[in-house]
Amino acid sequence: MTSTRLTRVLRALSIVTGLILAMSLAAAFYLFRLSETLPDLTVDPASLPAPRTSIVYAADGSVLAEWHGEQDRTVIPYDAIPADLLDAVIAIEDDRFYEHTGVDMAAALRAFGPASDAKAPSPGGSTITQQLVKLLFSQGERTWTRKVREALLAWELENRTDKPKVLEAYLNLVYFGHGAYGAQAAARTFFGVEASDLSLAQCATLAGMIRSPGRYSPRDKPEAALERRDLVLARMREQGMISPAEEKAARAERLVVAAERGTGAVRAPYFVEYVKAQLMEVLGAEEVYAGGLRVQTTLEPALQAAAERAAASSLPRTDDPEVALVSLRHRTGDIVAMVGGRDFGKDKFNLATQGRRQPGSAFKPFVLVAALENGVKPDDVFLASPYTVRVADGTWNVQNYENQFTSGSMSLRAATNWSVNAVYARLIMQVGPGKVVDVARRMGIRSTVEPNPAIALGGLSGGVSPLEMCSAYGTIATGGTAVEPGAIVRVSGPGGEVVYEPARTRAAALSKPVAQQAAAMLHDVVERGTGVEARTTAWAAGKTGTTQSYRDAWFVGYAGDFSTAVWVGYRRGQVAMKNVHGIQVTGGSFPARIWKAYMGSALAHRPAPQMSEPASGEGTGPAVAVARLCVTTRLVANERCPDVVEMEIEPTLVPSIVCGEH
């Protein structure tokens, strides 16, 4: 080799060596800077970052609820954590925990392959140490940069502390579901015992929940929780942590969950739970319960109180039927009041949003709109006598309510006023069920509606919710614009940054002339038809609905800015309401009266500053808005702000954020 060539080789080697050295120094410096952010786990795990409380605000800035981990969240030392729980967590989450140094390359590579158990989540490549680092530092982003950072921090963490301290911190921070953070809160929440008193089977149940608290909740999903528990026990036996006899005995132990503990007073609990369920879907349980969120909602407390008052005063007895009520501002879609049942503490099933019941004649406006769109006139005349016709699945025999109108003819307007079944049966056969289904979908019905002629009388396969009906009638109220209903305005993080701001869809669903014709006819129902019990001093439109054997009774309508649906019935849907306070319950009785009582308060209510924009072209709104502002932050005041000023200003100048400082 010539000297010149040797010189070139040596020069190249020196460059490569220099680059490697520079990269090594850069990596070392980066790792050093990261290591400065690590907590000292050898001091006290109680000093670790704790979950931050999320606060839910009403439209006026008052607090509806606070979401957080257990109020008695207790950090416990390593010695108080049962050995079975430590082993169970290692067995299911990180079976090579004592062999790796923070990062398990074998497990990481295994994560890219198919899951070994089709019924369980894929094992994944994150070690317990990496999961701890994620709990301490992650802001939720899913990037390769974050993964590399977590791996480096995990390696550094294990270099400066021991394995027991890692486990201690992890089992004091990890989320088990239902607001329980850490092993102690989880033991109390699900089994009513101290962590140190957990049985082997209970330890395996808790360890199995970590991967997906919602999916393996012993309270909500007991079958899935048992299956997951047995998988953990099998892993423990395979790894020599327990004997086959211990596994068998633990598998035989019954899953007994402790009674759910109270989490403090919540205003409008059905509404708050409705909001929570949506945020859990979008942001995840950990962010909702521990992210320090500020959730701004549409609920107006004065209207909520009026709704609860109207429901409770009309049917106060514990053996009375229950009431579901939903009210929204139809121009914006803002849900301002929601009653989902009599007692949230006894039954959390929300009859206003989850309950899907037969609407009876309250579904007739969709047939009416379809007919108007297809050229039928309000004064067109139809036979009103009982009707028999062949349909796809046999013969359809239609009788009028209480055998009224056994002969003769009447206009569509009169048939709508008096809810004459035979006329509407003939009408849907003339228009076609498919067109009625299309109208219902355009107006806001999201439940499945089959194109069956029986839908003309509210005979649906699965029913509809009060929220859907309220929103759909709002489409007539806006002059034909369908506005998606919503309960959440925006969600901010603890630093004030917006993390979620749902956009509501708006669509031209009906022509304005058709909407106006339908509105005029539904106004007649209130003025001189089956809905006279709902008549108010304001212009109103609506429709009654009563199902077979008086099992469901409805009144849905609108007046002023509000569209409101009221349903009355028993949670057990097959119970007839033939003698409630001495009467048979129809849509024109209790539902119409409750609607009137609530709407009287709503129409007199001074509107809160609007937190969402009005629908395009839907009026100009008030000239001024009354705003309660925090003097310190100049944002919409909440109930904790020490200095508040109330002033009238232009609606466009009202701040859109509720004060989160106080």
XYZ file of C-alpha atoms in Angstrom:
662
model
C 0.000 0.000 0.000
C 1.449 3.354 -0.979
C 1.921 6.043 1.614
C -0.643 8.254 -0.128
C -3.273 5.527 -0.016
C -2.428 4.737 3.614
C -2.812 8.410 4.481
C -6.285 8.457 2.906
C -7.352 5.356 4.821
C -6.100 6.761 8.111
C -7.834 10.052 7.402
C -11.119 8.259 6.678
C -10.791 6.200 9.853
C -10.150 9.316 11.894
C -13.248 10.974 10.431
C -15.387 7.929 11.201
C -13.924 7.705 14.688
C -14.588 11.387 15.210
C -18.179 11.030 14.080
C -18.728 8.042 16.360
C -17.170 9.936 19.255
C -19.286 13.025 18.542
C -22.460 10.950 18.316
C -21.576 9.146 21.535
C -20.943 12.434 23.312
C -24.219 13.860 21.969
C -26.125 10.758 23.092
C -24.464 10.882 26.498
C -25.307 14.561 26.866
C -28.937 13.920 25.805
C -29.212 11.039 28.286
C -27.697 13.219 31.019
C -30.230 15.979 30.379
C -33.087 13.440 30.412
C -31.804 11.880 33.619
C -32.112 15.235 35.373
C -35.903 14.966 35.010
C -36.103 11.615 36.807
C -37.549 11.596 40.327
C -35.596 10.116 43.194
C -37.524 6.914 43.848
C -35.328 6.113 46.827
C -36.819 8.967 48.863
C -40.620 8.660 48.979
C -43.076 7.452 46.354
C -45.643 9.865 47.792
C -43.693 12.666 46.123
C -44.447 11.238 42.665
C -46.808 13.212 40.390
C -50.428 12.492 41.361
C -53.432 12.492 39.027
C -54.944 15.942 38.545
C -58.619 16.632 39.081
C -60.780 17.361 36.048
C -63.617 19.873 36.503
C -66.899 19.975 34.577
C -68.534 23.389 34.149
C -72.075 24.375 33.249
C -72.735 27.095 30.676
C -72.799 29.751 33.409
C -69.396 28.745 34.782
C -70.697 26.914 37.846
C -69.194 23.524 38.682
C -71.250 20.440 37.819
C -68.783 17.753 38.858
C -65.174 16.922 39.582
C -63.556 13.801 38.178
C -60.552 12.360 39.903
C -59.030 9.309 41.484
C -60.245 8.117 44.861
C -60.378 10.977 47.351
C -58.684 8.736 49.911
C -55.937 7.787 47.447
C -53.225 6.293 49.630
C -49.633 5.673 48.629
C -48.380 2.502 50.287
C -44.806 1.204 50.729
C -43.420 -1.817 48.968
C -43.848 -4.014 52.058
C -47.611 -3.336 52.095
C -48.062 -4.597 48.533
C -48.823 -8.339 48.637
C -46.255 -10.592 46.993
C -49.020 -12.250 44.951
C -49.918 -8.898 43.399
C -46.278 -8.148 42.562
C -45.916 -11.576 40.966
C -49.227 -11.314 39.103
C -48.311 -7.958 37.584
C -44.900 -9.217 36.511
C -46.411 -12.413 35.067
C -48.919 -10.624 32.826
C -47.164 -7.315 32.113
C -43.407 -8.040 32.063
C -42.309 -11.651 32.623
C -38.616 -10.766 32.181
C -38.748 -7.876 34.669
C -35.886 -9.195 36.816
C -33.705 -9.994 33.787
C -33.712 -6.761 31.742
C -32.275 -3.379 32.600
C -35.323 -1.271 31.831
C -35.737 -2.196 28.167
C -36.493 -5.745 27.013
C -35.376 -6.034 23.393
C -36.678 -9.609 23.090
C -40.171 -8.526 24.155
C -40.039 -5.487 21.886
C -39.271 -7.690 18.880
C -41.965 -10.137 19.964
C -44.520 -7.301 19.939
C -44.228 -7.066 16.154
C -45.368 -10.679 15.788
C -48.904 -12.091 16.137
C -50.470 -12.140 19.596
C -50.029 -15.442 21.356
C -53.508 -15.343 22.805
C -56.331 -14.339 20.503
C -58.573 -13.477 23.422
C -56.086 -11.126 25.087
C -54.295 -8.013 23.908
C -50.985 -8.483 22.177
C -48.174 -8.668 24.761
C -46.498 -5.472 23.542
C -42.894 -4.443 24.075
C -43.079 -1.979 26.992
C -41.548 -3.127 30.261
C -42.950 -2.170 33.645
C -40.144 0.364 33.928
C -41.077 1.914 30.589
C -44.721 2.018 31.645
C -43.674 3.806 34.837
C -41.715 6.337 32.809
C -44.791 6.860 30.624
C -46.950 7.443 33.717
C -44.427 9.990 34.985
C -43.700 11.907 31.818
C -45.870 11.057 28.816
C -48.206 13.754 27.483
C -50.081 11.211 25.372
C -48.248 11.695 22.071
C -47.542 8.525 20.078
C -44.257 9.059 18.309
C -40.968 7.240 17.822
C -39.254 10.138 19.601
C -41.340 9.477 22.668
C -40.556 5.743 22.505
C -36.817 6.406 22.318
C -37.036 8.896 25.169
C -38.973 6.416 27.318
C -36.453 3.672 26.609
C -33.502 5.893 27.559
C -35.232 7.066 30.719
C -36.156 3.497 31.669
C -32.540 2.380 31.300
C -31.290 5.340 33.336
C -33.986 4.835 36.005
C -32.934 1.246 36.587
C -29.301 2.296 36.774
C -29.994 4.618 39.664
C -32.565 2.612 41.671
C -33.544 -0.997 42.365
C -36.330 -3.217 41.078
C -38.500 -3.070 44.239
C -38.603 0.737 44.075
C -39.708 0.586 40.427
C -42.516 -1.809 41.345
C -43.476 0.319 44.353
C -43.805 3.473 42.268
C -45.605 1.678 39.430
C -48.222 0.083 41.672
C -48.906 3.404 43.386
C -49.476 5.270 40.108
C -51.099 2.866 37.645
C -54.829 3.237 36.852
C -57.211 0.337 37.572
C -60.481 1.933 36.445
C -63.499 3.496 38.194
C -61.332 6.331 39.475
C -58.970 4.038 41.389
C -55.270 4.891 41.101
C -52.782 2.582 42.730
C -53.086 -0.826 44.388
C -54.578 0.458 47.638
C -57.420 2.401 45.980
C -58.081 -0.524 43.629
C -58.297 -3.005 46.514
C -60.763 -0.770 48.345
C -62.804 0.109 45.256
C -63.308 -3.381 43.857
C -63.026 -5.658 46.893
C -63.530 -3.429 49.940
C -60.250 -4.520 51.581
C -56.763 -3.169 52.172
C -54.191 -4.102 49.537
C -52.336 -6.228 52.070
C -55.486 -8.369 52.559
C -56.037 -9.247 48.892
C -56.382 -12.933 48.051
C -54.423 -14.568 45.239
C -57.511 -14.545 42.990
C -58.125 -10.863 43.721
C -54.478 -10.029 43.006
C -54.742 -11.786 39.644
C -57.973 -9.895 38.862
C -56.368 -6.512 39.559
C -53.206 -7.351 37.617
C -55.317 -8.362 34.637
C -57.124 -5.015 34.601
C -54.042 -2.861 34.061
C -53.860 -3.449 30.297
C -57.463 -2.264 29.782
C -59.423 -1.150 32.883
C -62.672 -0.730 30.988
C -62.471 -4.031 29.131
C -61.644 -6.119 32.216
C -63.632 -4.303 34.915
C -64.998 -6.853 37.427
C -67.869 -4.453 38.110
C -68.940 -3.790 34.516
C -67.546 -6.806 32.643
C -67.417 -9.703 35.154
C -67.152 -12.452 32.533
C -64.221 -10.762 30.784
C -62.608 -10.067 34.160
C -62.829 -13.738 35.157
C -61.362 -14.897 31.855
C -58.522 -12.413 32.207
C -57.937 -13.414 35.862
C -57.580 -17.062 34.888
C -55.085 -16.113 32.175
C -52.979 -14.288 34.798
C -53.126 -17.312 37.111
C -52.020 -19.587 34.269
C -49.060 -17.298 33.528
C -48.109 -17.287 37.219
C -48.188 -21.100 37.341
C -46.169 -21.383 34.114
C -43.504 -19.092 35.598
C -43.297 -21.060 38.859
C -44.827 -18.333 41.006
C -47.704 -20.519 42.234
C -48.373 -24.248 42.281
C -51.050 -26.010 40.215
C -53.044 -26.529 43.420
C -52.924 -22.819 44.230
C -54.017 -22.006 40.692
C -56.951 -24.413 40.945
C -58.078 -22.989 44.289
C -57.844 -19.399 43.019
C -59.824 -20.250 39.863
C -62.589 -21.695 42.076
C -62.923 -18.478 44.085
C -66.093 -16.540 43.290
C -65.737 -13.012 41.938
C -67.408 -10.845 44.578
C -67.198 -7.089 43.958
C -67.693 -4.535 46.719
C -70.597 -2.098 46.562
C -69.791 1.019 44.596
C -68.664 3.865 46.810
C -70.006 7.413 46.447
C -67.795 9.934 44.675
C -69.284 13.158 46.008
C -72.187 15.331 44.946
C -72.749 15.747 41.223
C -75.260 18.161 39.725
C -77.299 16.875 36.776
C -75.737 13.395 37.115
C -77.314 11.897 33.981
C -76.009 14.790 31.902
C -72.556 14.621 33.508
C -72.336 10.876 32.865
C -73.395 11.467 29.241
C -70.526 13.950 28.859
C -68.075 11.612 30.582
C -68.934 8.696 28.294
C -68.178 10.807 25.216
C -64.857 12.028 26.603
C -63.831 8.513 27.622
C -64.274 7.481 23.981
C -62.247 10.409 22.644
C -59.571 11.036 25.275
C -59.437 7.818 27.284
C -60.102 7.066 30.932
C -56.725 8.142 32.268
C -56.946 11.590 30.679
C -60.518 12.091 31.878
C -59.823 11.108 35.476
C -56.254 12.328 35.868
C -55.568 14.888 33.170
C -56.655 18.023 34.988
C -59.172 18.804 32.245
C -61.534 21.774 32.223
C -64.725 20.605 30.514
C -67.036 23.366 29.336
C -70.588 22.121 28.717
C -73.867 23.506 27.410
C -76.085 22.724 30.405
C -77.897 25.737 31.867
C -78.476 25.142 35.604
C -81.667 27.218 35.824
C -83.237 25.161 33.035
C -81.951 21.908 34.524
C -83.579 22.808 37.832
C -86.828 23.620 36.018
C -86.751 20.264 34.228
C -86.134 18.318 37.437
C -88.870 20.295 39.190
C -91.412 19.652 36.434
C -90.711 15.923 36.429
C -90.683 15.461 40.203
C -93.790 17.539 40.917
C -95.912 15.782 38.301
C -95.030 12.194 39.229
C -93.621 12.324 42.773
C -94.390 8.816 44.045
C -91.727 6.118 44.023
C -94.132 3.747 42.246
C -95.013 6.333 39.585
C -93.716 5.980 36.034
C -90.392 7.679 35.375
C -89.776 10.788 33.308
C -87.114 11.450 30.691
C -86.728 15.004 29.436
C -84.269 16.555 26.991
C -84.244 20.203 25.992
C -81.940 21.942 23.536
C -81.564 25.262 21.797
C -82.502 24.158 18.305
C -80.476 26.858 16.539
C -77.199 25.750 18.132
C -77.897 22.165 19.165
C -76.823 22.991 22.747
C -78.364 20.556 25.226
C -79.500 22.806 28.081
C -81.374 20.332 30.327
C -81.525 16.565 30.721
C -83.490 14.331 33.078
C -82.573 10.680 32.598
C -84.625 9.110 35.352
C -85.795 9.458 38.939
C -82.687 8.384 40.873
C -79.207 8.190 39.350
C -77.890 6.535 42.507
C -80.215 3.568 42.007
C -80.126 3.284 38.217
C -77.525 4.947 35.996
C -79.199 3.907 32.733
C -80.057 7.203 31.046
C -83.615 7.046 29.741
C -83.104 10.312 27.846
C -80.166 9.147 25.721
C -79.891 5.371 26.082
C -83.567 4.498 26.375
C -85.039 3.628 22.987
C -88.779 3.212 23.176
C -91.691 3.122 20.760
C -92.724 6.722 19.888
C -96.340 6.041 18.999
C -98.003 8.931 17.192
C -95.082 11.234 18.010
C -93.516 9.668 14.904
C -96.330 10.903 12.640
C -94.638 14.254 11.828
C -92.044 12.344 9.761
C -94.882 10.855 7.699
C -96.445 14.320 7.473
C -93.224 15.912 6.199
C -92.716 13.134 3.636
C -96.275 13.666 2.390
C -95.851 17.452 2.154
C -92.620 16.952 0.198
C -94.506 14.749 -2.239
C -97.289 17.179 -3.007
C -99.931 16.272 -0.417
C -101.763 19.355 0.879
C -102.884 19.969 4.490
C -106.496 20.171 3.375
C -106.457 17.017 1.227
C -109.210 14.659 2.378
C -108.737 11.023 3.433
C -111.066 8.298 4.648
C -110.917 8.101 8.458
C -112.596 4.720 8.915
C -110.618 1.629 10.055
C -108.200 0.470 7.375
C -107.116 -2.973 6.186
C -104.407 -3.515 3.585
C -102.111 -6.285 2.397
C -98.442 -5.657 3.213
C -95.268 -7.675 2.709
C -95.650 -9.748 5.882
C -99.432 -10.222 5.834
C -102.479 -8.074 6.487
C -102.264 -4.735 8.293
C -105.398 -3.866 10.256
C -105.503 -0.311 11.585
C -107.987 0.919 14.190
C -108.321 4.460 15.492
C -107.664 5.313 19.140
C -110.543 4.137 21.370
C -112.406 3.174 18.136
C -113.024 6.814 17.221
C -113.951 7.878 13.667
C -115.511 4.587 12.527
C -116.677 6.211 9.284
C -116.430 9.369 7.209
C -113.577 11.456 5.861
C -111.406 14.311 7.124
C -108.571 16.564 6.045
C -104.951 15.765 6.778
C -104.911 18.854 9.006
C -107.764 17.527 11.154
C -106.272 14.013 11.190
C -103.030 15.477 12.526
C -104.860 17.456 15.218
C -106.633 14.336 16.457
C -103.902 11.813 15.613
C -106.163 9.625 13.476
C -104.351 6.354 12.807
C -106.374 5.251 9.792
C -105.613 8.462 7.888
C -101.888 8.170 8.571
C -101.916 4.490 7.597
C -103.420 5.426 4.232
C -100.963 8.314 3.962
C -97.831 6.167 4.369
C -99.136 3.647 1.854
C -99.567 6.541 -0.594
C -96.148 8.125 0.061
C -94.121 4.976 0.705
C -92.319 3.905 3.933
C -88.902 4.389 2.335
C -89.491 8.121 1.933
C -90.553 8.400 5.557
C -87.356 6.673 6.695
C -85.339 9.089 4.557
C -87.082 12.099 6.110
C -86.525 10.794 9.647
C -82.834 10.261 8.932
C -82.432 13.747 7.452
C -84.194 15.347 10.403
C -81.956 13.707 13.011
C -83.153 10.189 13.869
C -80.043 8.001 14.231
C -81.626 4.772 15.458
C -82.416 2.117 12.875
C -85.845 2.606 11.302
C -87.058 -0.114 8.965
C -89.195 0.906 5.930
C -92.260 -0.845 7.294
C -95.730 0.751 6.998
C -96.236 0.335 10.769
C -93.757 3.163 11.427
C -96.585 5.574 10.514
C -98.066 4.771 13.940
C -94.717 4.570 15.730
C -94.245 0.813 15.382
C -90.455 0.731 15.159
C -88.259 -2.346 15.439
C -85.941 -0.833 18.043
C -87.435 2.456 19.195
C -85.924 5.943 19.442
C -84.490 8.030 22.268
C -85.928 11.308 23.603
C -82.709 13.061 22.539
C -83.226 11.968 18.914
C -86.848 13.052 18.907
C -85.990 16.395 20.477
C -83.310 17.055 17.865
C -85.504 15.950 14.946
C -88.389 18.241 15.929
C -85.806 21.009 16.214
C -85.239 20.635 12.478
C -88.790 21.848 11.877
C -88.232 24.658 14.382
C -85.175 25.978 12.513
C -87.044 26.098 9.233
C -85.446 22.934 7.871
C -81.844 22.982 9.156
C -80.801 19.820 11.017
C -78.325 20.720 13.773
C -76.431 17.952 15.535
C -77.114 18.064 19.290
C -74.166 18.384 21.639
C -73.307 18.704 25.314
C -69.613 19.647 25.118
C -68.373 23.040 23.982
C -64.663 22.502 24.474
C -62.172 20.741 26.723
C -58.985 22.440 27.883
C -55.904 21.005 29.503
C -54.500 22.203 32.839
C -52.450 24.824 31.014
C -55.457 26.230 29.167
C -54.651 24.580 25.831
C -57.675 23.226 23.940
C -57.446 19.428 23.743
C -60.897 18.711 22.296
C -63.472 20.900 20.589
C -66.245 18.908 18.908
C -67.643 20.292 15.677
C -71.392 19.936 15.210
C -72.742 19.198 11.780
C -75.441 21.348 10.193
C -77.318 20.352 7.095
C -80.244 21.604 5.032
C -82.698 18.761 5.702
C -86.051 20.234 4.609
C -87.154 23.054 2.385
C -88.375 26.080 4.303
C -91.956 25.946 2.888
C -92.329 22.295 3.948
C -90.951 23.027 7.429
C -93.318 25.990 7.785
C -96.335 23.949 6.687
C -95.482 21.190 9.154
C -94.927 23.779 11.902
C -98.349 25.347 11.324
C -100.067 21.957 11.511
C -98.201 20.967 14.694
C -99.161 24.337 16.177
C -102.795 23.395 15.603
C -102.194 20.158 17.587
C -101.273 22.283 20.610
C -104.009 24.850 20.103
C -106.979 22.610 19.398
C -105.876 18.972 19.144
C -104.494 16.217 21.376
C -101.770 18.519 22.726
C -103.911 21.247 24.321
C -102.502 20.403 27.777
C -99.143 21.708 26.514
C -100.505 25.082 25.422
C -98.472 28.022 26.720
C -98.725 31.794 26.379
C -96.080 31.553 23.631
C -96.480 30.178 20.119
C -95.779 26.442 20.344
C -95.897 23.374 18.119
C -95.735 19.718 19.038
C -97.182 16.244 18.911
C -98.415 13.660 21.387
C -97.580 9.984 21.260
C -99.097 6.989 23.060
C -98.151 3.370 22.430
C -100.152 0.178 22.671
C -101.478 -0.657 26.155
C -100.283 2.738 27.429
C -96.677 1.575 27.872
C -95.034 4.741 26.544
C -96.342 8.299 26.444
C -94.656 11.263 24.729
C -94.947 14.932 24.064
C -92.352 16.471 21.756
C -92.446 20.068 20.615
C -90.838 23.478 20.538
C -91.439 27.093 21.475
C -89.150 30.093 21.454
C -85.514 28.932 21.284
C -86.166 25.505 22.773
C -87.036 22.089 21.416
C -88.039 19.673 24.195
C -88.996 16.001 24.354
C -90.755 14.408 27.323
C -91.229 10.652 27.718
C -93.151 8.966 30.529
C -93.073 5.244 31.234
C -91.637 2.474 33.380
C -88.066 1.255 33.020
C -89.493 -2.237 32.549
C -91.016 -1.482 29.184
C -93.919 -3.951 29.290
C -95.726 -2.274 32.205
C -98.969 -0.540 31.201
C -99.891 2.879 32.640
C -103.626 2.326 32.927
C -104.127 3.738 36.407
C -101.630 6.432 37.354
C -103.134 8.966 39.733
C -106.498 7.706 38.549
C -105.987 8.095 34.780
C -104.687 6.229 31.752
C -101.432 7.913 30.739
C -101.465 9.284 27.196
C -99.126 11.742 25.530
C -101.699 14.458 26.079
C -101.738 13.959 29.854
C -98.598 13.878 32.025
C -96.048 14.343 29.192
C -97.851 17.429 27.850
C -98.253 18.879 31.358
C -94.589 18.293 32.225
C -93.573 19.857 28.908
C -95.722 22.915 29.637
C -94.390 23.288 33.189
C -90.788 23.115 32.021
C -91.254 25.320 28.958
C -92.958 28.002 31.030
C -89.726 28.362 33.010
C -87.506 27.998 29.950
C -89.279 30.726 27.987
C -89.018 33.099 30.935
C -85.338 32.269 31.440
C -82.826 35.003 30.688
C -80.433 33.304 28.271
C -76.889 32.580 29.394
C -74.021 33.828 27.187
C -73.881 31.395 24.312
C -70.789 29.209 24.186
C -71.306 28.066 20.603
C -72.079 29.893 17.385
C -75.686 30.028 16.116
C -76.609 28.148 12.998
C -75.861 30.072 9.826
C -78.789 32.277 8.872
C -80.785 31.356 11.981
C -81.666 34.735 13.431
C -79.573 37.499 14.878
C -79.891 36.705 18.594
C -80.186 39.257 21.386
C -78.660 42.702 21.039
C -76.800 42.239 24.318
C -75.837 39.321 26.524
C -75.589 39.338 30.308
C -72.138 38.025 31.198
C -70.688 37.171 34.623
C -66.961 37.796 34.332
C -64.064 37.066 36.671
C -62.386 40.385 37.496
C -58.932 38.763 37.741
C -58.854 36.739 34.522
C -61.596 38.541 32.527
C -63.015 35.137 31.555
C -66.511 33.760 32.227
C -66.680 33.420 36.021
C -67.206 30.127 37.782
C -68.740 29.757 41.235
C -65.311 29.916 42.912
C -64.150 33.226 41.480
C -63.736 35.679 44.401
C -64.449 38.874 42.433
C -67.208 38.790 39.822
C -68.815 41.521 37.770
C -72.102 41.156 35.848
C -72.390 43.288 32.757
C -74.328 43.605 29.510
C -72.120 43.446 26.427
C -72.383 42.451 22.789
C -72.653 38.649 22.464
C -69.612 38.551 20.174
C -67.481 40.053 22.959
C -68.418 37.463 25.607
C -65.322 35.317 26.358
C -65.640 31.716 25.218
C -63.537 30.267 28.043
C -64.581 29.669 31.656
C -62.069 30.845 34.264
C -59.922 27.911 35.361
C -57.664 29.759 37.783
C -60.028 29.704 40.765
